[in-house]
Short mmCIF file of C-alpha atoms and ligand atoms in Angstrom, two decimals:
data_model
loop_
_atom_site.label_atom_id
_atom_site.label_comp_id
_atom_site.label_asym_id
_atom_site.label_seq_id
_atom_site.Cartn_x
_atom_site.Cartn_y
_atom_site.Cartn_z
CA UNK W 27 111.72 68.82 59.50
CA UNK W 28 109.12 68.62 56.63
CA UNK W 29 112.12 68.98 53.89
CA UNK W 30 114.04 66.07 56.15
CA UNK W 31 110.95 64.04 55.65
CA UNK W 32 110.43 65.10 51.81
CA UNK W 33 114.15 63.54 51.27
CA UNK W 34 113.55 60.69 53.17
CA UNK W 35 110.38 59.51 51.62
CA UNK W 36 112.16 60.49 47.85
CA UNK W 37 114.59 58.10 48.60
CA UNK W 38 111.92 55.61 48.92
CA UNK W 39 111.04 55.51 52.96
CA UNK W 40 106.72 56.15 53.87
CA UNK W 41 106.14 58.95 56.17
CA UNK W 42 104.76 56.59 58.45
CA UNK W 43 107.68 54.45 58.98
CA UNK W 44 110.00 57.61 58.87
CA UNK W 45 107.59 58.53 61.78
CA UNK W 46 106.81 55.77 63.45
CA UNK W 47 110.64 55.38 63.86
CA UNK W 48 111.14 58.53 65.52
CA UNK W 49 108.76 57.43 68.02
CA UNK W 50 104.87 59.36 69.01
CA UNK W 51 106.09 62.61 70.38
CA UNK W 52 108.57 63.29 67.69
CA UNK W 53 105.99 62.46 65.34
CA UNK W 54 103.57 64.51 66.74
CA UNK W 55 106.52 67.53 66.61
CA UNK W 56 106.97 66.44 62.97
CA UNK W 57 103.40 66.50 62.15
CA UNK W 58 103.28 70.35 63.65
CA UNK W 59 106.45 71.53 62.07
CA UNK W 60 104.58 70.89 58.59
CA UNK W 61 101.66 72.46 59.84
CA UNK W 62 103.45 75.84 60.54
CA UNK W 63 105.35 75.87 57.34
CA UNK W 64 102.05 75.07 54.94
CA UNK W 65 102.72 76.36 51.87
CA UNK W 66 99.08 77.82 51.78
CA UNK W 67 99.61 80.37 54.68
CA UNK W 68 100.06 83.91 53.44
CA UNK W 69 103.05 85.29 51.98
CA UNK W 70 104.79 87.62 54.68
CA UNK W 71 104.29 90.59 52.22
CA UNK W 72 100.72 90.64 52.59
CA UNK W 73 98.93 93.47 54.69
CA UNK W 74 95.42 92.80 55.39
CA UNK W 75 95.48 92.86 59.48
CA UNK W 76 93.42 94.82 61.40
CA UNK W 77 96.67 97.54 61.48
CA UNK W 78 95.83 97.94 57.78
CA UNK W 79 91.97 98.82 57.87
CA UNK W 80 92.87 101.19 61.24
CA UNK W 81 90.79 104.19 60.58
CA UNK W 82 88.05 102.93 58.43
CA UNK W 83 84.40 102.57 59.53
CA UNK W 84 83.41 100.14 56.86
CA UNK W 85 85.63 97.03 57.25
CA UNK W 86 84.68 93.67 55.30
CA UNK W 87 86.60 91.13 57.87
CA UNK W 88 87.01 87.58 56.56
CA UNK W 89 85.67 84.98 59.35
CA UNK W 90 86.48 81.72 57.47
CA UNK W 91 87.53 81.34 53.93
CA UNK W 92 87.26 77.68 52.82
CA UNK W 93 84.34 76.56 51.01
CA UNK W 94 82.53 73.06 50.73
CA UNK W 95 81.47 70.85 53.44
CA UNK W 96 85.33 69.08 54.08
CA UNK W 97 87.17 70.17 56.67
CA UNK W 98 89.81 70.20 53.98
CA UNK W 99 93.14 68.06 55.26
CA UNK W 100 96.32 69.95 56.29
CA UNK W 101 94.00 73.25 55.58
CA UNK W 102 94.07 75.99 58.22
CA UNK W 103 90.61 78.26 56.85
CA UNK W 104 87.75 78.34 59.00
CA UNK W 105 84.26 77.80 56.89
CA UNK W 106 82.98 80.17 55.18
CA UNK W 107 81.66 83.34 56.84
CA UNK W 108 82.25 87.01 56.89
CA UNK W 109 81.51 90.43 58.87
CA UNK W 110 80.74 93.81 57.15
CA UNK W 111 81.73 96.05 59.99
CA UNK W 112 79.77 99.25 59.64
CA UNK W 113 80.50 101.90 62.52
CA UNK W 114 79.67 100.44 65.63
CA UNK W 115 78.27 97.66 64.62
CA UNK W 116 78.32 94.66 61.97
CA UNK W 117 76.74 92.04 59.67
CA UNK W 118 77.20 88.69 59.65
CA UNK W 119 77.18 87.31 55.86
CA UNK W 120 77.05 83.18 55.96
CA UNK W 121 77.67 81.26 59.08
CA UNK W 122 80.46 78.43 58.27
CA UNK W 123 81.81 76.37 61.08
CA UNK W 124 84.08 78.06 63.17
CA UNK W 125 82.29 81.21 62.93
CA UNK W 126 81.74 82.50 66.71
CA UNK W 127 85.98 81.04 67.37
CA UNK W 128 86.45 83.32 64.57
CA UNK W 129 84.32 86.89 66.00
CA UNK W 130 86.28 86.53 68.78
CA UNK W 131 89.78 86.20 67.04
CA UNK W 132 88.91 89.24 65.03
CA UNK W 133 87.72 91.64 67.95
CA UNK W 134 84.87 92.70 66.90
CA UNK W 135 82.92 95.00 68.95
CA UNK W 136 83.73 96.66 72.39
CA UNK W 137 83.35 93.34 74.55
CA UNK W 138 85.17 90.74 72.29
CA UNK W 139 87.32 89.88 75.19
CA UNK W 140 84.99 89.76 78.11
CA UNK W 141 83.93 86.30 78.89
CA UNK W 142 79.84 86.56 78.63
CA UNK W 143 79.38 90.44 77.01
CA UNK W 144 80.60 89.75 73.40
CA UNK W 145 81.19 90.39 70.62
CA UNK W 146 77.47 89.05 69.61
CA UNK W 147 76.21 92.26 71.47
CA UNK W 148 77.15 94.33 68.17
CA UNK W 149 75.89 92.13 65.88
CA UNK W 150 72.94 93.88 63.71
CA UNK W 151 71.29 90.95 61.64
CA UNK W 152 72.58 87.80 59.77
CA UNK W 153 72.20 87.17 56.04
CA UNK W 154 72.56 83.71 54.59
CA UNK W 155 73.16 82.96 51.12
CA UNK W 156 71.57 80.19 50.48
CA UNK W 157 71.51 76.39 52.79
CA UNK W 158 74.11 74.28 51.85
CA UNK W 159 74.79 73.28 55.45
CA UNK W 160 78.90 74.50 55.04
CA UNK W 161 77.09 78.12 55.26
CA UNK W 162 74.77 77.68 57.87
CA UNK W 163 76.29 75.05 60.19
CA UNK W 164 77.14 76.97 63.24
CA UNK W 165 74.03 79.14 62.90
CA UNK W 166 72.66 77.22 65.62
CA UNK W 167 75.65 77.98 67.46
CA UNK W 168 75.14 81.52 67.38
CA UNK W 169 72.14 81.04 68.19
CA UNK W 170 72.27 78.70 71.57
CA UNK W 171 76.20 79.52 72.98
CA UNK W 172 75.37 83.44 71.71
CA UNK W 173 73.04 83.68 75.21
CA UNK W 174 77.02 83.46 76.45
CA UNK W 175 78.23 85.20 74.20
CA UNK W 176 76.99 88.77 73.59
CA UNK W 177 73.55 87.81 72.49
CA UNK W 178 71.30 90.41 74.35
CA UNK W 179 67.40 91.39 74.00
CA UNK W 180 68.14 95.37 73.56
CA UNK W 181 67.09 94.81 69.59
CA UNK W 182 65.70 91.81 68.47
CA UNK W 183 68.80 90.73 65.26
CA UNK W 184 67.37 89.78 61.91
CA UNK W 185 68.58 86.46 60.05
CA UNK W 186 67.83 86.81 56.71
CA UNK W 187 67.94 83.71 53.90
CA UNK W 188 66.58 82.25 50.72
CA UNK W 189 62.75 80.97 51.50
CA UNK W 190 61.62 77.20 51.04
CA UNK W 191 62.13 75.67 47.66
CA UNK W 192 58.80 75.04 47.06
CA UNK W 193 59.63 71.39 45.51
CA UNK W 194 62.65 68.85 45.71
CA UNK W 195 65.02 68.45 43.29
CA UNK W 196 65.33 65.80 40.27
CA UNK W 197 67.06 63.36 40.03
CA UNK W 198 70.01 62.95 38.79
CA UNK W 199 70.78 60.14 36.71
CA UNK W 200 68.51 57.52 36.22
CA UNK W 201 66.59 55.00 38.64
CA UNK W 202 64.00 55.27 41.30
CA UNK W 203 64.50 58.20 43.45
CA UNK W 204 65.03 57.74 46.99
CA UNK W 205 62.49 58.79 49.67
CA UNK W 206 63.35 61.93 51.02
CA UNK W 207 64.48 63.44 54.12
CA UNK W 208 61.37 64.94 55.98
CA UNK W 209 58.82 64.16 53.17
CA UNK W 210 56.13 66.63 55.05
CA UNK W 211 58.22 69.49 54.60
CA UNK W 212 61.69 68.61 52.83
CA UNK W 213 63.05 71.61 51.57
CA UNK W 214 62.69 74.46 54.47
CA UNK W 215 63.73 77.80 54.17
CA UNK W 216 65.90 80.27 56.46
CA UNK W 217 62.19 81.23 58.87
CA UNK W 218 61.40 77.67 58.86
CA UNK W 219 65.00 76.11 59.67
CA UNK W 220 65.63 78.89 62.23
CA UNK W 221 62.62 78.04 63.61
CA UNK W 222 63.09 74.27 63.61
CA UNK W 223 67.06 74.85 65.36
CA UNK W 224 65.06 76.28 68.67
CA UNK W 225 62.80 73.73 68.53
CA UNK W 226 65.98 70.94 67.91
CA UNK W 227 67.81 72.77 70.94
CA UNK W 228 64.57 73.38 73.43
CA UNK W 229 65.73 71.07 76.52
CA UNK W 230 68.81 73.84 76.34
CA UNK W 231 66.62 76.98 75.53
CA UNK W 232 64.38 75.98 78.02
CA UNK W 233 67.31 75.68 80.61
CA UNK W 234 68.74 79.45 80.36
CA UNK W 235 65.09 80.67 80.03
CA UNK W 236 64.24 79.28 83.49
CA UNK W 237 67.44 78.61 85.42
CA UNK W 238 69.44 80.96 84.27
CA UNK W 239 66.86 83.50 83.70
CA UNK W 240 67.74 84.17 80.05
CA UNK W 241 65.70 85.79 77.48
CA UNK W 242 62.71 84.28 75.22
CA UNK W 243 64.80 83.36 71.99
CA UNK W 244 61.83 85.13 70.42
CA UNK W 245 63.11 88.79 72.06
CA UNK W 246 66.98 88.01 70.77
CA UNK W 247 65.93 87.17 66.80
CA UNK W 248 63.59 87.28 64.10
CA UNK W 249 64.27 84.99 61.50
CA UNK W 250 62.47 85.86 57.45
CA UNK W 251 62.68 84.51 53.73
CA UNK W 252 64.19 87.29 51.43
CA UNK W 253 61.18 88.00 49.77
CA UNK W 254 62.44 87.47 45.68
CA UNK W 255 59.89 88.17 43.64
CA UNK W 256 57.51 85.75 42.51
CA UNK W 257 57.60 85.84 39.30
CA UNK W 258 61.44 84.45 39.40
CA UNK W 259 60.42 81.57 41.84
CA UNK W 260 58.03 79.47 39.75
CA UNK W 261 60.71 76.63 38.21
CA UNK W 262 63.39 76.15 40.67
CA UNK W 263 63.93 73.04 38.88
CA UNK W 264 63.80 74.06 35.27
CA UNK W 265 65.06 77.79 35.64
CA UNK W 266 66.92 78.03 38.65
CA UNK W 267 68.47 81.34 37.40
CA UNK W 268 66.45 84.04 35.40
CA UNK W 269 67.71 86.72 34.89
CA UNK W 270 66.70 89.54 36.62
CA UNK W 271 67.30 92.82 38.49
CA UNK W 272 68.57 92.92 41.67
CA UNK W 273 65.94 94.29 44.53
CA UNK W 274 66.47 95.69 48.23
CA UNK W 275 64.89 93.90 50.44
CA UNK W 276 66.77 95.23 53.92
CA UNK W 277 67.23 99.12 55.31
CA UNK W 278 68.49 100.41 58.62
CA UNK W 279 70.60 103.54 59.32
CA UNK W 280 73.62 102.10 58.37
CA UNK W 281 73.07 99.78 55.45
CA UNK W 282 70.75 98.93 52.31
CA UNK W 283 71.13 95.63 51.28
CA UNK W 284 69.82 94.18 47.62
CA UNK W 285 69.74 90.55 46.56
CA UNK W 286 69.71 88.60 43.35
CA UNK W 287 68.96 85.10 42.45
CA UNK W 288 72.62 83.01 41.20
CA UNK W 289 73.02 80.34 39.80
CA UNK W 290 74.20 77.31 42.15
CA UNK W 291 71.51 74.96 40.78
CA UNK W 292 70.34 72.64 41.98
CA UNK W 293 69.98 74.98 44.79
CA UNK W 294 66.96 77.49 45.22
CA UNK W 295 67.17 80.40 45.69
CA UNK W 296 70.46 80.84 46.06
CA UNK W 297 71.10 84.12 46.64
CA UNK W 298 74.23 86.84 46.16
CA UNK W 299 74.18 90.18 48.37
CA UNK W 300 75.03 94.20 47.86
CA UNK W 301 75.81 95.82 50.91
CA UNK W 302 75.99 99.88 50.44
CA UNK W 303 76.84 102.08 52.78
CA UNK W 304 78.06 105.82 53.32
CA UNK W 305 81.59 104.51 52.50
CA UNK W 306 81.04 102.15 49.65
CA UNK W 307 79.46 99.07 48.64
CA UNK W 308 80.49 95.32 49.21
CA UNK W 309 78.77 92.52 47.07
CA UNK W 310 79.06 89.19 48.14
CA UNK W 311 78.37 86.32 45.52
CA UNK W 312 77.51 83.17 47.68
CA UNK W 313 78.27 80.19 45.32
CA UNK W 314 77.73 80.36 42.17
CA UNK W 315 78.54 79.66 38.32
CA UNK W 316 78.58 83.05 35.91
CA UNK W 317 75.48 84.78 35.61
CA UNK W 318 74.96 88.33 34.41
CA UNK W 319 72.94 88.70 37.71
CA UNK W 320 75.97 89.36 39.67
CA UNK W 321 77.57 91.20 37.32
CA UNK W 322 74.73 93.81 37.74
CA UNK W 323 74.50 93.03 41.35
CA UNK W 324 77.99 94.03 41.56
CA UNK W 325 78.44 96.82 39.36
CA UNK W 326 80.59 99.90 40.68
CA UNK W 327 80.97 97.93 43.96
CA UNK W 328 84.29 98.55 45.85
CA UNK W 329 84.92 95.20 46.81
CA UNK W 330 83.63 92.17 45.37
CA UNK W 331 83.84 89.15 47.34
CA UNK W 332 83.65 86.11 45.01
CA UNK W 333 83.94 82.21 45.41
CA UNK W 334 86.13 80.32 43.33
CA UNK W 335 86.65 76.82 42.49
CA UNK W 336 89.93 74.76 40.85
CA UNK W 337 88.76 72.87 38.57
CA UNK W 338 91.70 70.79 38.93
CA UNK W 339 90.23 68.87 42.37
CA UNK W 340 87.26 67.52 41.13
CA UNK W 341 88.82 66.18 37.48
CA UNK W 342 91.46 64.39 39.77
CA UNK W 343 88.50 63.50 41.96
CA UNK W 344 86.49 62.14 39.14
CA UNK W 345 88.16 60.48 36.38
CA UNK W 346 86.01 59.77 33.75
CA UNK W 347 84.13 57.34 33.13
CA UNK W 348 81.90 58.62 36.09
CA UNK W 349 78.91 57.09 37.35
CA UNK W 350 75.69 58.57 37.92
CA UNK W 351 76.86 60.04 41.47
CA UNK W 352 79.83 61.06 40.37
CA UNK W 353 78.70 62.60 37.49
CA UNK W 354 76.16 64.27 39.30
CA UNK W 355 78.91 65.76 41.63
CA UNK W 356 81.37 66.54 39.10
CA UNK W 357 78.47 68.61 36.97
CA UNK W 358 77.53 70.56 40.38
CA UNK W 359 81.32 71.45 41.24
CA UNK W 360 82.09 72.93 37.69
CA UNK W 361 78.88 74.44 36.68
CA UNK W 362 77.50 76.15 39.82
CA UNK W 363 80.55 77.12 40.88
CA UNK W 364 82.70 79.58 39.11
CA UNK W 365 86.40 78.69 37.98
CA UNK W 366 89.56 80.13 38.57
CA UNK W 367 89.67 81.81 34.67
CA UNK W 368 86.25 83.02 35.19
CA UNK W 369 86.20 85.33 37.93
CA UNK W 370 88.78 88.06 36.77
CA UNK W 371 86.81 88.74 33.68
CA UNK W 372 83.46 88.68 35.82
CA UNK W 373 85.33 91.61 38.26
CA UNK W 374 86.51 93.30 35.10
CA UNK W 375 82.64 93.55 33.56
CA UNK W 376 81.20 94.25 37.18
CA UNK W 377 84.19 97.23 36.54
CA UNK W 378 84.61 96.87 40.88
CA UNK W 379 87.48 98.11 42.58
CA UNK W 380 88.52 94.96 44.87
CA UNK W 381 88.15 91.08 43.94
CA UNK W 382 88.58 89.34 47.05
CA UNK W 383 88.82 85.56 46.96
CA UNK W 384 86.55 83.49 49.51
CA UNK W 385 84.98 80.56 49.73
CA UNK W 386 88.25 78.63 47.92
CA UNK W 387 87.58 75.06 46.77
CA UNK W 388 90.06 73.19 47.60
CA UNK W 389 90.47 74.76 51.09
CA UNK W 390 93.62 73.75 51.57
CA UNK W 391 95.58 75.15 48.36
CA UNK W 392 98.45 77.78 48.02
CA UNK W 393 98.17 81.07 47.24
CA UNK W 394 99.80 80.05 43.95
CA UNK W 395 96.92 78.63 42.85
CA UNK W 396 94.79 81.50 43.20
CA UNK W 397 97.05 83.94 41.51
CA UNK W 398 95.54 83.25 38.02
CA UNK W 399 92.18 84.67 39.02
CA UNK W 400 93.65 88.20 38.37
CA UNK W 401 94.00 87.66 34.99
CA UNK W 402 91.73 89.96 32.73
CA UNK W 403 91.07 91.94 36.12
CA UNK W 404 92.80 95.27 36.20
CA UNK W 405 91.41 96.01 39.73
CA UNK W 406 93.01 94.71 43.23
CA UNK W 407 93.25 91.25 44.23
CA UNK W 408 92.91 89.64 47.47
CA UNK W 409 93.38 86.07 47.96
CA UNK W 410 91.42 85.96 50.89
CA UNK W 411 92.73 84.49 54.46
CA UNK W 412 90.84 83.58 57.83
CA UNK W 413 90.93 87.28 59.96
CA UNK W 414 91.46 89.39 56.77
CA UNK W 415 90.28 92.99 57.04
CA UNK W 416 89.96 95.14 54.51
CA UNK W 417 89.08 98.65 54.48
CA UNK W 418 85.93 100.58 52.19
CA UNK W 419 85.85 103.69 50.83
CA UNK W 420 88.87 105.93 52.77
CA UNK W 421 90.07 106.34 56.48
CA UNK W 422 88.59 108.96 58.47
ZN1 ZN A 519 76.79 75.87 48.23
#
């Protein structure tokens, strides 16, 4: 159908008259039939269901894998988001939009498909990267559906994020900056926000606590600032990125888990994430531009799991000459965001095992496009899709 259309329009005919000839419901069978054949979906060679990681404890599982606040047209990734399975339980890393449709897809835990006991009763904490709201949206949603969805009081889950910024950010450009949102406190961080989403959703809290008898949100989840030290924390705006060494900030029987600042300025902190466990280590680098903190973050890891960004969307976006705005948008997308040519070579110095490709910008892109990010990588690649699993260390 879509290759009937293609010809139609080439010989001069809009899609919309092509369409609106054939009437609503053929147009709405039209419309699907392109969906299904996207050229983004993944090849048919690739082997990264749950078949492939049978046998593993440690399984990084890819939730969503688009990146940036659009819900990207024609593009079929969730938002960004991903579980570290460890044993019998797992880790939430980022939590995109779409992320509790997505647990339940990927059959995580013993209860994924009863209707109120999972799969948030395996969950063991949450870890945010940093606040940009396309890795955070549904957090509330975990938070408030999760009473129906797993989310029980036999050990309180810790969310873990970058603390409050301290101070806004300049202004970029010229002019009079605007007032801000929330001048009292206008840059929270993760205890603060977490905080703030019970207090946004309290007529509902308030609801399962007394009529449905549910527990205290205070017994389900503790929410705290990953505790970088202060010496790296003094000029978000100035030096968003020192460098530094990475520090552990998180233990439990299963996992230690390090941070280190990256550089996604003007965000602060924005953070990047080492998982290690009995079977290997997984780093995850939130956003971010190159910085030799990740590299060392990520060195000997087994599988990396890095954002990338094609540079190509926001030249077409923003032609120069750019205004302020754009200017300001353009400079954000390139330079705290790493490009497709950069992230092979960052793998290849980290001297990992697995690159795998999350958090794409555009969302909604072939695989073709991605290819070039093995270059100067000797490793594996993965260009990452939604419900990926992947298996670390060996199979028992
Ligand atoms: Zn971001």
């Amino acid at each position: 159908m879509c290759d009937v259309l293609s010809r139609l329009e080439s010989s001069g005919v809009s899609r919309r008259n092509i369409l609106a000839s054939f009437g609503l419901g053929a147009a709405a069978v039209a419309l699907t039939a392109c969906a299904d054949t996207s050229p983004e979906k993944p090849s048919a060679s690739r082997s990264f269901g749950p078949a492939a990681a049978e046998g593993y404890r440690t399984r990084l599982v890819l939730l969503g894998t688009s990146g940036g606040p659009p819900y990207w047209p024609g593009g079929q990734r969730e938002g960004i988001s991903s579980a570290l399975v460890v044993g019998d339980r797992y880790y939430l890393i980022d939590a995109g939009h779409g992320v509790m449709g997505q647990l339940r897809k990927a059959k995580l835990g013993p209860n994924y498909d009863k209707d109120l006991d999972g799969p948030l009763d395996v969950l063991a904490g949450i870890f945010l990267t940093h606040l940009h709201s396309d890795h955070v949206v549904d957090l509330n949603n975990i938070l408030s559906e999760g009473l129906y969805n797993g989310l029980q009081s036999v050990k309180k889950i810790p969310i873990w994020g970058p603390g409050n910024r301290g101070q806004l950010p300049p202004l970029f450009g010229s002019g009079t900056p605007p007032t801000p949102v929330s001048p009292g406190n206008p840059t929270p961080g993760t205890r603060e926000m977490t905080d703030l989403i019970v207090q946004a959703y309290a007529t509902d809290f308030n609801d399962r606590l007394f009529d449905n008898r549910k527990p205290h949100p205070n017994q389900l989840w503790e929410a705290f600032d990953v505790p970088v030290p202060s010496e790296f924390t003094k000029s978000p705006n100035t030096d968003p990125c020192p460098e530094m060494s990475p520090f552990t900030f998180y233990e439990d029987d299963h996992v230690r888990v390090s941070a280190t600042l990256v550089n996604h300025a003007p965000v602060f902190p924005a953070l990047a994430y080492r998982f290690d466990t009995d079977d290997g280590s997984v780093v995850f680098s939130g956003d971010t531009g190159k910085t030799p903190n990740l590299i060392q973050l990520a060195k000997g890891a087994d599988v990396l799991v890095h954002e990338v960004i094609d540079k190509i969307w926001p030249q077409s976006l923003f032609p120069e000459p750019r205004t302020d705005a754009q200017e300001g948008l353009y400079q954000h997308l390139i330079q705290a965001h790493t490009l497709i040519e950069d992230v092979g070579p960052i793998a290849q110095e980290a001297g990992v095992k697995s690159l795998v490709l999350s958090h794409l910008v555009p969302g909604n892109r072939p695989d073709s496009v991605w290819e070039a990010c093995g270059k100067g990588f000797d490793g594996q690649l993965i260009i990452g899709h939604d419900l990926d699993v992947i298996g670390v260390g060996s199979a028992k």
